[in-house]
Amino acid sequence: MSTVYRVLDFFEKKGVVIKTRVMNNEMAVYELNRFKHKHYAVCMNCHKIIAMDNCPMEKFIPELEEDDFHVMGHNLEVFGLCKDCYSE
Ligand SMILES: [Zn+2]
Ligand SMILES: [Zn+2]
């Protein structure tokens, strides 16, 4: 593990950054912990990561069997092909 990742891991534990795992945990995206979170689209071919401006699940309230469960967040992964990889 490189120093950069150790520092990011430390920040993650402190809640300074949020780690989002993409591509079946093969890659991780770090970002500063802000009130408004972001989601990412990942290119399946070149693994380029593009941030999405909106959260499609912002108004989504999951129905849970457990009444006592408090939802604190969610994870959403969008994958496809970037414009460099998508050719007709
Ligand atoms: Zn691509
Ligand atoms: Zn969201």
PDB file of N, CA and C and ligand atoms in Angstrom:
ATOM      1  N   MET A   1       0.848  -1.195   0.000  1.00  0.00           N
ATOM      2  CA  MET A   1       0.000   0.000   0.000  1.00  0.00           C
ATOM      3  C   MET A   1       0.884   1.246   0.000  1.00  0.00           C
ATOM      4  N   SER A   2       0.638   2.130  -0.945  1.00  0.00           N
ATOM      5  CA  SER A   2       1.463   3.326  -1.031  1.00  0.00           C
ATOM      6  C   SER A   2       1.070   4.334   0.052  1.00  0.00           C
ATOM      7  N   THR A   3       1.941   5.309   0.252  1.00  0.00           N
ATOM      8  CA  THR A   3       1.701   6.323   1.276  1.00  0.00           C
ATOM      9  C   THR A   3       0.417   7.086   1.020  1.00  0.00           C
ATOM     10  N   VAL A   4       0.178   7.372  -0.256  1.00  0.00           N
ATOM     11  CA  VAL A   4      -1.021   8.129  -0.615  1.00  0.00           C
ATOM     12  C   VAL A   4      -2.262   7.394  -0.129  1.00  0.00           C
ATOM     13  N   TYR A   5      -2.286   6.090  -0.340  1.00  0.00           N
ATOM     14  CA  TYR A   5      -3.467   5.333   0.052  1.00  0.00           C
ATOM     15  C   TYR A   5      -3.586   5.195   1.560  1.00  0.00           C
ATOM     16  N   ARG A   6      -2.437   5.145   2.248  1.00  0.00           N
ATOM     17  CA  ARG A   6      -2.486   5.119   3.709  1.00  0.00           C
ATOM     18  C   ARG A   6      -3.097   6.401   4.241  1.00  0.00           C
ATOM     19  N   VAL A   7      -2.697   7.531   3.648  1.00  0.00           N
ATOM     20  CA  VAL A   7      -3.236   8.824   4.075  1.00  0.00           C
ATOM     21  C   VAL A   7      -4.737   8.892   3.786  1.00  0.00           C
ATOM     22  N   LEU A   8      -5.123   8.441   2.591  1.00  0.00           N
ATOM     23  CA  LEU A   8      -6.544   8.459   2.231  1.00  0.00           C
ATOM     24  C   LEU A   8      -7.349   7.541   3.139  1.00  0.00           C
ATOM     25  N   ASP A   9      -6.760   6.405   3.499  1.00  0.00           N
ATOM     26  CA  ASP A   9      -7.419   5.481   4.409  1.00  0.00           C
ATOM     27  C   ASP A   9      -7.642   6.127   5.768  1.00  0.00           C
ATOM     28  N   PHE A  10      -6.625   6.862   6.220  1.00  0.00           N
ATOM     29  CA  PHE A  10      -6.708   7.560   7.497  1.00  0.00           C
ATOM     30  C   PHE A  10      -7.805   8.617   7.447  1.00  0.00           C
ATOM     31  N   PHE A  11      -7.824   9.385   6.349  1.00  0.00           N
ATOM     32  CA  PHE A  11      -8.859  10.415   6.177  1.00  0.00           C
ATOM     33  C   PHE A  11     -10.247   9.788   6.126  1.00  0.00           C
ATOM     34  N   GLU A  12     -10.332   8.629   5.519  1.00  0.00           N
ATOM     35  CA  GLU A  12     -11.629   7.956   5.417  1.00  0.00           C
ATOM     36  C   GLU A  12     -12.131   7.584   6.806  1.00  0.00           C
ATOM     37  N   LYS A  13     -11.211   7.081   7.642  1.00  0.00           N
ATOM     38  CA  LYS A  13     -11.603   6.701   8.988  1.00  0.00           C
ATOM     39  C   LYS A  13     -12.031   7.904   9.807  1.00  0.00           C
ATOM     40  N   LYS A  14     -11.415   9.051   9.515  1.00  0.00           N
ATOM     41  CA  LYS A  14     -11.767  10.283  10.225  1.00  0.00           C
ATOM     42  C   LYS A  14     -13.014  10.941   9.642  1.00  0.00           C
ATOM     43  N   GLY A  15     -13.484  10.421   8.520  1.00  0.00           N
ATOM     44  CA  GLY A  15     -14.671  10.979   7.897  1.00  0.00           C
ATOM     45  C   GLY A  15     -14.393  12.203   7.047  1.00  0.00           C
ATOM     46  N   VAL A  16     -13.117  12.442   6.747  1.00  0.00           N
ATOM     47  CA  VAL A  16     -12.773  13.611   5.920  1.00  0.00           C
ATOM     48  C   VAL A  16     -13.079  13.321   4.449  1.00  0.00           C
ATOM     49  N   VAL A  17     -12.804  12.109   4.043  1.00  0.00           N
ATOM     50  CA  VAL A  17     -13.096  11.726   2.663  1.00  0.00           C
ATOM     51  C   VAL A  17     -14.044  10.529   2.664  1.00  0.00           C
ATOM     52  N   ILE A  18     -14.711  10.366   1.554  1.00  0.00           N
ATOM     53  CA  ILE A  18     -15.590   9.211   1.368  1.00  0.00           C
ATOM     54  C   ILE A  18     -14.984   8.333   0.285  1.00  0.00           C
ATOM     55  N   LYS A  19     -14.903   7.061   0.587  1.00  0.00           N
ATOM     56  CA  LYS A  19     -14.374   6.133  -0.405  1.00  0.00           C
ATOM     57  C   LYS A  19     -15.532   5.418  -1.082  1.00  0.00           C
ATOM     58  N   THR A  20     -15.543   5.463  -2.390  1.00  0.00           N
ATOM     59  CA  THR A  20     -16.546   4.744  -3.158  1.00  0.00           C
ATOM     60  C   THR A  20     -15.842   3.682  -3.981  1.00  0.00           C
ATOM     61  N   ARG A  21     -16.248   2.457  -3.813  1.00  0.00           N
ATOM     62  CA  ARG A  21     -15.634   1.376  -4.585  1.00  0.00           C
ATOM     63  C   ARG A  21     -16.429   1.143  -5.861  1.00  0.00           C
ATOM     64  N   VAL A  22     -15.703   0.999  -6.953  1.00  0.00           N
ATOM     65  CA  VAL A  22     -16.351   0.767  -8.236  1.00  0.00           C
ATOM     66  C   VAL A  22     -15.697  -0.426  -8.925  1.00  0.00           C
ATOM     67  N   MET A  23     -16.317  -0.885  -9.968  1.00  0.00           N
ATOM     68  CA  MET A  23     -15.826  -2.026 -10.747  1.00  0.00           C
ATOM     69  C   MET A  23     -15.538  -3.235  -9.855  1.00  0.00           C
ATOM     70  N   ASN A  24     -16.535  -3.666  -9.120  1.00  0.00           N
ATOM     71  CA  ASN A  24     -16.402  -4.831  -8.243  1.00  0.00           C
ATOM     72  C   ASN A  24     -15.191  -4.721  -7.313  1.00  0.00           C
ATOM     73  N   ASN A  25     -15.055  -3.569  -6.697  1.00  0.00           N
ATOM     74  CA  ASN A  25     -13.996  -3.309  -5.724  1.00  0.00           C
ATOM     75  C   ASN A  25     -12.605  -3.260  -6.335  1.00  0.00           C
ATOM     76  N   GLU A  26     -12.508  -3.242  -7.631  1.00  0.00           N
ATOM     77  CA  GLU A  26     -11.186  -3.172  -8.252  1.00  0.00           C
ATOM     78  C   GLU A  26     -10.590  -1.778  -8.107  1.00  0.00           C
ATOM     79  N   MET A  27     -11.444  -0.785  -8.074  1.00  0.00           N
ATOM     80  CA  MET A  27     -10.962   0.580  -7.988  1.00  0.00           C
ATOM     81  C   MET A  27     -11.704   1.309  -6.876  1.00  0.00           C
ATOM     82  N   ALA A  28     -11.071   2.372  -6.403  1.00  0.00           N
ATOM     83  CA  ALA A  28     -11.717   3.186  -5.377  1.00  0.00           C
ATOM     84  C   ALA A  28     -11.624   4.648  -5.767  1.00  0.00           C
ATOM     85  N   VAL A  29     -12.687   5.358  -5.500  1.00  0.00           N
ATOM     86  CA  VAL A  29     -12.726   6.790  -5.763  1.00  0.00           C
ATOM     87  C   VAL A  29     -12.802   7.496  -4.413  1.00  0.00           C
ATOM     88  N   TYR A  30     -11.942   8.466  -4.223  1.00  0.00           N
ATOM     89  CA  TYR A  30     -11.982   9.236  -2.976  1.00  0.00           C
ATOM     90  C   TYR A  30     -12.478  10.639  -3.267  1.00  0.00           C
ATOM     91  N   GLU A  31     -13.281  11.150  -2.393  1.00  0.00           N
ATOM     92  CA  GLU A  31     -13.680  12.547  -2.533  1.00  0.00           C
ATOM     93  C   GLU A  31     -13.904  13.142  -1.151  1.00  0.00           C
ATOM     94  N   LEU A  32     -13.840  14.449  -1.110  1.00  0.00           N
ATOM     95  CA  LEU A  32     -14.043  15.119   0.165  1.00  0.00           C
ATOM     96  C   LEU A  32     -15.473  14.926   0.640  1.00  0.00           C
ATOM     97  N   ASN A  33     -15.601  14.735   1.925  1.00  0.00           N
ATOM     98  CA  ASN A  33     -16.918  14.529   2.520  1.00  0.00           C
ATOM     99  C   ASN A  33     -17.672  15.854   2.544  1.00  0.00           C
ATOM    100  N   ARG A  34     -18.644  15.970   1.666  1.00  0.00           N
ATOM    101  CA  ARG A  34     -19.466  17.166   1.630  1.00  0.00           C
ATOM    102  C   ARG A  34     -20.896  16.774   1.930  1.00  0.00           C
ATOM    103  N   PHE A  35     -21.712  17.774   2.089  1.00  0.00           N
ATOM    104  CA  PHE A  35     -23.114  17.481   2.371  1.00  0.00           C
ATOM    105  C   PHE A  35     -23.752  16.779   1.181  1.00  0.00           C
ATOM    106  N   LYS A  36     -23.464  17.270   0.018  1.00  0.00           N
ATOM    107  CA  LYS A  36     -24.026  16.661  -1.179  1.00  0.00           C
ATOM    108  C   LYS A  36     -23.011  15.693  -1.768  1.00  0.00           C
ATOM    109  N   HIS A  37     -23.394  14.463  -1.862  1.00  0.00           N
ATOM    110  CA  HIS A  37     -22.479  13.460  -2.384  1.00  0.00           C
ATOM    111  C   HIS A  37     -22.605  13.360  -3.902  1.00  0.00           C
ATOM    112  N   LYS A  38     -21.693  12.626  -4.463  1.00  0.00           N
ATOM    113  CA  LYS A  38     -21.693  12.465  -5.915  1.00  0.00           C
ATOM    114  C   LYS A  38     -21.660  10.997  -6.279  1.00  0.00           C
ATOM    115  N   HIS A  39     -22.143  10.722  -7.459  1.00  0.00           N
ATOM    116  CA  HIS A  39     -22.034   9.368  -7.989  1.00  0.00           C
ATOM    117  C   HIS A  39     -21.169   9.401  -9.231  1.00  0.00           C
ATOM    118  N   TYR A  40     -20.704   8.236  -9.620  1.00  0.00           N
ATOM    119  CA  TYR A  40     -19.765   8.169 -10.722  1.00  0.00           C
ATOM    120  C   TYR A  40     -20.202   7.160 -11.770  1.00  0.00           C
ATOM    121  N   ALA A  41     -19.926   7.509 -12.996  1.00  0.00           N
ATOM    122  CA  ALA A  41     -20.113   6.568 -14.092  1.00  0.00           C
ATOM    123  C   ALA A  41     -18.734   6.062 -14.500  1.00  0.00           C
ATOM    124  N   VAL A  42     -18.615   4.776 -14.683  1.00  0.00           N
ATOM    125  CA  VAL A  42     -17.324   4.173 -14.994  1.00  0.00           C
ATOM    126  C   VAL A  42     -17.365   3.585 -16.396  1.00  0.00           C
ATOM    127  N   CYS A  43     -16.348   3.912 -17.180  1.00  0.00           N
ATOM    128  CA  CYS A  43     -16.244   3.325 -18.512  1.00  0.00           C
ATOM    129  C   CYS A  43     -15.741   1.890 -18.366  1.00  0.00           C
ATOM    130  N   MET A  44     -16.477   0.947 -18.934  1.00  0.00           N
ATOM    131  CA  MET A  44     -16.118  -0.464 -18.799  1.00  0.00           C
ATOM    132  C   MET A  44     -14.863  -0.812 -19.589  1.00  0.00           C
ATOM    133  N   ASN A  45     -14.529   0.012 -20.564  1.00  0.00           N
ATOM    134  CA  ASN A  45     -13.385  -0.306 -21.408  1.00  0.00           C
ATOM    135  C   ASN A  45     -12.080   0.291 -20.875  1.00  0.00           C
ATOM    136  N   CYS A  46     -12.048   1.599 -20.649  1.00  0.00           N
ATOM    137  CA  CYS A  46     -10.798   2.244 -20.239  1.00  0.00           C
ATOM    138  C   CYS A  46     -10.803   2.617 -18.751  1.00  0.00           C
ATOM    139  N   HIS A  47     -11.882   2.313 -18.048  1.00  0.00           N
ATOM    140  CA  HIS A  47     -12.004   2.555 -16.609  1.00  0.00           C
ATOM    141  C   HIS A  47     -11.938   4.035 -16.244  1.00  0.00           C
ATOM    142  N   LYS A  48     -12.270   4.890 -17.205  1.00  0.00           N
ATOM    143  CA  LYS A  48     -12.367   6.312 -16.917  1.00  0.00           C
ATOM    144  C   LYS A  48     -13.573   6.545 -16.000  1.00  0.00           C
ATOM    145  N   ILE A  49     -13.413   7.443 -15.056  1.00  0.00           N
ATOM    146  CA  ILE A  49     -14.484   7.708 -14.103  1.00  0.00           C
ATOM    147  C   ILE A  49     -15.010   9.114 -14.311  1.00  0.00           C
ATOM    148  N   ILE A  50     -16.304   9.231 -14.527  1.00  0.00           N
ATOM    149  CA  ILE A  50     -16.938  10.519 -14.789  1.00  0.00           C
ATOM    150  C   ILE A  50     -17.959  10.785 -13.684  1.00  0.00           C
ATOM    151  N   ALA A  51     -17.849  11.948 -13.060  1.00  0.00           N
ATOM    152  CA  ALA A  51     -18.765  12.291 -11.977  1.00  0.00           C
ATOM    153  C   ALA A  51     -20.119  12.701 -12.544  1.00  0.00           C
ATOM    154  N   MET A  52     -21.167  12.320 -11.838  1.00  0.00           N
ATOM    155  CA  MET A  52     -22.514  12.713 -12.241  1.00  0.00           C
ATOM    156  C   MET A  52     -22.939  13.924 -11.416  1.00  0.00           C
ATOM    157  N   ASP A  53     -23.659  14.818 -12.063  1.00  0.00           N
ATOM    158  CA  ASP A  53     -24.077  16.043 -11.378  1.00  0.00           C
ATOM    159  C   ASP A  53     -25.238  15.815 -10.429  1.00  0.00           C
ATOM    160  N   ASN A  54     -26.068  14.870 -10.761  1.00  0.00           N
ATOM    161  CA  ASN A  54     -27.273  14.692  -9.940  1.00  0.00           C
ATOM    162  C   ASN A  54     -27.267  13.339  -9.244  1.00  0.00           C
ATOM    163  N   CYS A  55     -28.137  13.232  -8.275  1.00  0.00           N
ATOM    164  CA  CYS A  55     -28.320  11.962  -7.590  1.00  0.00           C
ATOM    165  C   CYS A  55     -29.717  11.451  -7.910  1.00  0.00           C
ATOM    166  N   PRO A  56     -29.814  10.400  -8.703  1.00  0.00           N
ATOM    167  CA  PRO A  56     -31.141   9.896  -9.063  1.00  0.00           C
ATOM    168  C   PRO A  56     -31.880   9.260  -7.894  1.00  0.00           C
ATOM    169  N   MET A  57     -31.199   9.041  -6.797  1.00  0.00           N
ATOM    170  CA  MET A  57     -31.826   8.382  -5.659  1.00  0.00           C
ATOM    171  C   MET A  57     -32.078   9.338  -4.499  1.00  0.00           C
ATOM    172  N   GLU A  58     -31.971  10.624  -4.787  1.00  0.00           N
ATOM    173  CA  GLU A  58     -32.107  11.612  -3.727  1.00  0.00           C
ATOM    174  C   GLU A  58     -33.448  11.511  -2.982  1.00  0.00           C
ATOM    175  N   LYS A  59     -34.505  11.269  -3.738  1.00  0.00           N
ATOM    176  CA  LYS A  59     -35.830  11.212  -3.127  1.00  0.00           C
ATOM    177  C   LYS A  59     -36.303   9.783  -2.907  1.00  0.00           C
ATOM    178  N   PHE A  60     -35.383   8.874  -3.046  1.00  0.00           N
ATOM    179  CA  PHE A  60     -35.703   7.456  -2.911  1.00  0.00           C
ATOM    180  C   PHE A  60     -35.706   7.060  -1.436  1.00  0.00           C
ATOM    181  N   ILE A  61     -36.837   6.553  -0.981  1.00  0.00           N
ATOM    182  CA  ILE A  61     -36.918   6.080   0.397  1.00  0.00           C
ATOM    183  C   ILE A  61     -37.124   4.568   0.366  1.00  0.00           C
ATOM    184  N   PRO A  62     -36.117   3.831   0.756  1.00  0.00           N
ATOM    185  CA  PRO A  62     -36.251   2.374   0.675  1.00  0.00           C
ATOM    186  C   PRO A  62     -37.230   1.829   1.703  1.00  0.00           C
ATOM    187  N   GLU A  63     -37.945   0.822   1.289  1.00  0.00           N
ATOM    188  CA  GLU A  63     -38.840   0.141   2.219  1.00  0.00           C
ATOM    189  C   GLU A  63     -38.095  -1.014   2.849  1.00  0.00           C
ATOM    190  N   LEU A  64     -38.009  -0.970   4.163  1.00  0.00           N
ATOM    191  CA  LEU A  64     -37.236  -1.983   4.868  1.00  0.00           C
ATOM    192  C   LEU A  64     -38.139  -2.782   5.796  1.00  0.00           C
ATOM    193  N   GLU A  65     -37.772  -4.044   5.936  1.00  0.00           N
ATOM    194  CA  GLU A  65     -38.519  -4.877   6.871  1.00  0.00           C
ATOM    195  C   GLU A  65     -38.314  -4.405   8.307  1.00  0.00           C
ATOM    196  N   GLU A  66     -37.094  -3.907   8.549  1.00  0.00           N
ATOM    197  CA  GLU A  66     -36.780  -3.410   9.886  1.00  0.00           C
ATOM    198  C   GLU A  66     -37.243  -1.962  10.014  1.00  0.00           C
ATOM    199  N   ASP A  67     -38.123  -1.691  10.940  1.00  0.00           N
ATOM    200  CA  ASP A  67     -38.575  -0.319  11.152  1.00  0.00           C
ATOM    201  C   ASP A  67     -37.497   0.535  11.799  1.00  0.00           C
ATOM    202  N   ASP A  68     -36.598  -0.106  12.530  1.00  0.00           N
ATOM    203  CA  ASP A  68     -35.603   0.616  13.311  1.00  0.00           C
ATOM    204  C   ASP A  68     -34.343   0.955  12.525  1.00  0.00           C
ATOM    205  N   PHE A  69     -34.360   0.679  11.262  1.00  0.00           N
ATOM    206  CA  PHE A  69     -33.154   0.920  10.476  1.00  0.00           C
ATOM    207  C   PHE A  69     -33.158   2.341   9.912  1.00  0.00           C
ATOM    208  N   HIS A  70     -32.066   3.067  10.158  1.00  0.00           N
ATOM    209  CA  HIS A  70     -31.944   4.431   9.646  1.00  0.00           C
ATOM    210  C   HIS A  70     -30.995   4.457   8.461  1.00  0.00           C
ATOM    211  N   VAL A  71     -31.500   4.855   7.322  1.00  0.00           N
ATOM    212  CA  VAL A  71     -30.671   4.920   6.126  1.00  0.00           C
ATOM    213  C   VAL A  71     -29.804   6.172   6.189  1.00  0.00           C
ATOM    214  N   MET A  72     -28.489   5.997   6.088  1.00  0.00           N
ATOM    215  CA  MET A  72     -27.554   7.115   6.158  1.00  0.00           C
ATOM    216  C   MET A  72     -27.009   7.483   4.776  1.00  0.00           C
ATOM    217  N   GLY A  73     -27.156   6.616   3.853  1.00  0.00           N
ATOM    218  CA  GLY A  73     -26.605   6.902   2.534  1.00  0.00           C
ATOM    219  C   GLY A  73     -26.862   5.756   1.596  1.00  0.00           C
ATOM    220  N   HIS A  74     -26.298   5.864   0.419  1.00  0.00           N
ATOM    221  CA  HIS A  74     -26.477   4.792  -0.550  1.00  0.00           C
ATOM    222  C   HIS A  74     -25.311   4.787  -1.504  1.00  0.00           C
ATOM    223  N   ASN A  75     -25.242   3.739  -2.253  1.00  0.00           N
ATOM    224  CA  ASN A  75     -24.193   3.572  -3.231  1.00  0.00           C
ATOM    225  C   ASN A  75     -24.834   3.291  -4.577  1.00  0.00           C
ATOM    226  N   LEU A  76     -24.361   3.936  -5.575  1.00  0.00           N
ATOM    227  CA  LEU A  76     -24.919   3.736  -6.903  1.00  0.00           C
ATOM    228  C   LEU A  76     -23.779   3.660  -7.903  1.00  0.00           C
ATOM    229  N   GLU A  77     -23.815   2.648  -8.721  1.00  0.00           N
ATOM    230  CA  GLU A  77     -22.756   2.493  -9.706  1.00  0.00           C
ATOM    231  C   GLU A  77     -23.361   2.489 -11.097  1.00  0.00           C
ATOM    232  N   VAL A  78     -22.848   3.348 -11.941  1.00  0.00           N
ATOM    233  CA  VAL A  78     -23.306   3.414 -13.327  1.00  0.00           C
ATOM    234  C   VAL A  78     -22.123   3.052 -14.211  1.00  0.00           C
ATOM    235  N   PHE A  79     -22.323   2.133 -15.109  1.00  0.00           N
ATOM    236  CA  PHE A  79     -21.223   1.780 -15.995  1.00  0.00           C
ATOM    237  C   PHE A  79     -21.671   1.778 -17.430  1.00  0.00           C
ATOM    238  N   GLY A  80     -20.717   1.983 -18.324  1.00  0.00           N
ATOM    239  CA  GLY A  80     -21.028   2.056 -19.745  1.00  0.00           C
ATOM    240  C   GLY A  80     -19.747   2.294 -20.515  1.00  0.00           C
ATOM    241  N   LEU A  81     -19.854   3.046 -21.583  1.00  0.00           N
ATOM    242  CA  LEU A  81     -18.679   3.338 -22.390  1.00  0.00           C
ATOM    243  C   LEU A  81     -18.546   4.852 -22.557  1.00  0.00           C
ATOM    244  N   CYS A  82     -17.334   5.357 -22.381  1.00  0.00           N
ATOM    245  CA  CYS A  82     -17.110   6.787 -22.589  1.00  0.00           C
ATOM    246  C   CYS A  82     -17.093   7.069 -24.095  1.00  0.00           C
ATOM    247  N   LYS A  83     -17.048   8.348 -24.442  1.00  0.00           N
ATOM    248  CA  LYS A  83     -17.170   8.695 -25.855  1.00  0.00           C
ATOM    249  C   LYS A  83     -15.956   8.247 -26.673  1.00  0.00           C
ATOM    250  N   ASP A  84     -14.811   8.088 -25.991  1.00  0.00           N
ATOM    251  CA  ASP A  84     -13.621   7.603 -26.684  1.00  0.00           C
ATOM    252  C   ASP A  84     -13.733   6.110 -27.036  1.00  0.00           C
ATOM    253  N   CYS A  85     -14.427   5.389 -26.177  1.00  0.00           N
ATOM    254  CA  CYS A  85     -14.533   3.946 -26.370  1.00  0.00           C
ATOM    255  C   CYS A  85     -15.773   3.538 -27.132  1.00  0.00           C
ATOM    256  N   TYR A  86     -16.747   4.421 -27.164  1.00  0.00           N
ATOM    257  CA  TYR A  86     -18.004   4.095 -27.832  1.00  0.00           C
ATOM    258  C   TYR A  86     -17.924   4.493 -29.282  1.00  0.00           C
ATOM    259  N   SER A  87     -17.817   3.518 -30.171  1.00  0.00           N
ATOM    260  CA  SER A  87     -17.795   3.834 -31.584  1.00  0.00           C
ATOM    261  C   SER A  87     -18.795   2.938 -32.295  1.00  0.00           C
ATOM    262  N   GLU A  88     -19.493   3.544 -33.228  1.00  0.00           N
ATOM    263  CA  GLU A  88     -20.556   2.809 -33.875  1.00  0.00           C
ATOM    264  C   GLU A  88     -20.073   2.020 -35.077  1.00  0.00           C
TER     265      GLU A  88
HETATM  266 ZN    ZN B   1     -13.544   4.624 -22.164  1.00  0.00          ZN
HETATM  267 ZN    ZN B   2     -26.969   9.667  -4.236  1.00  0.00          ZN
END
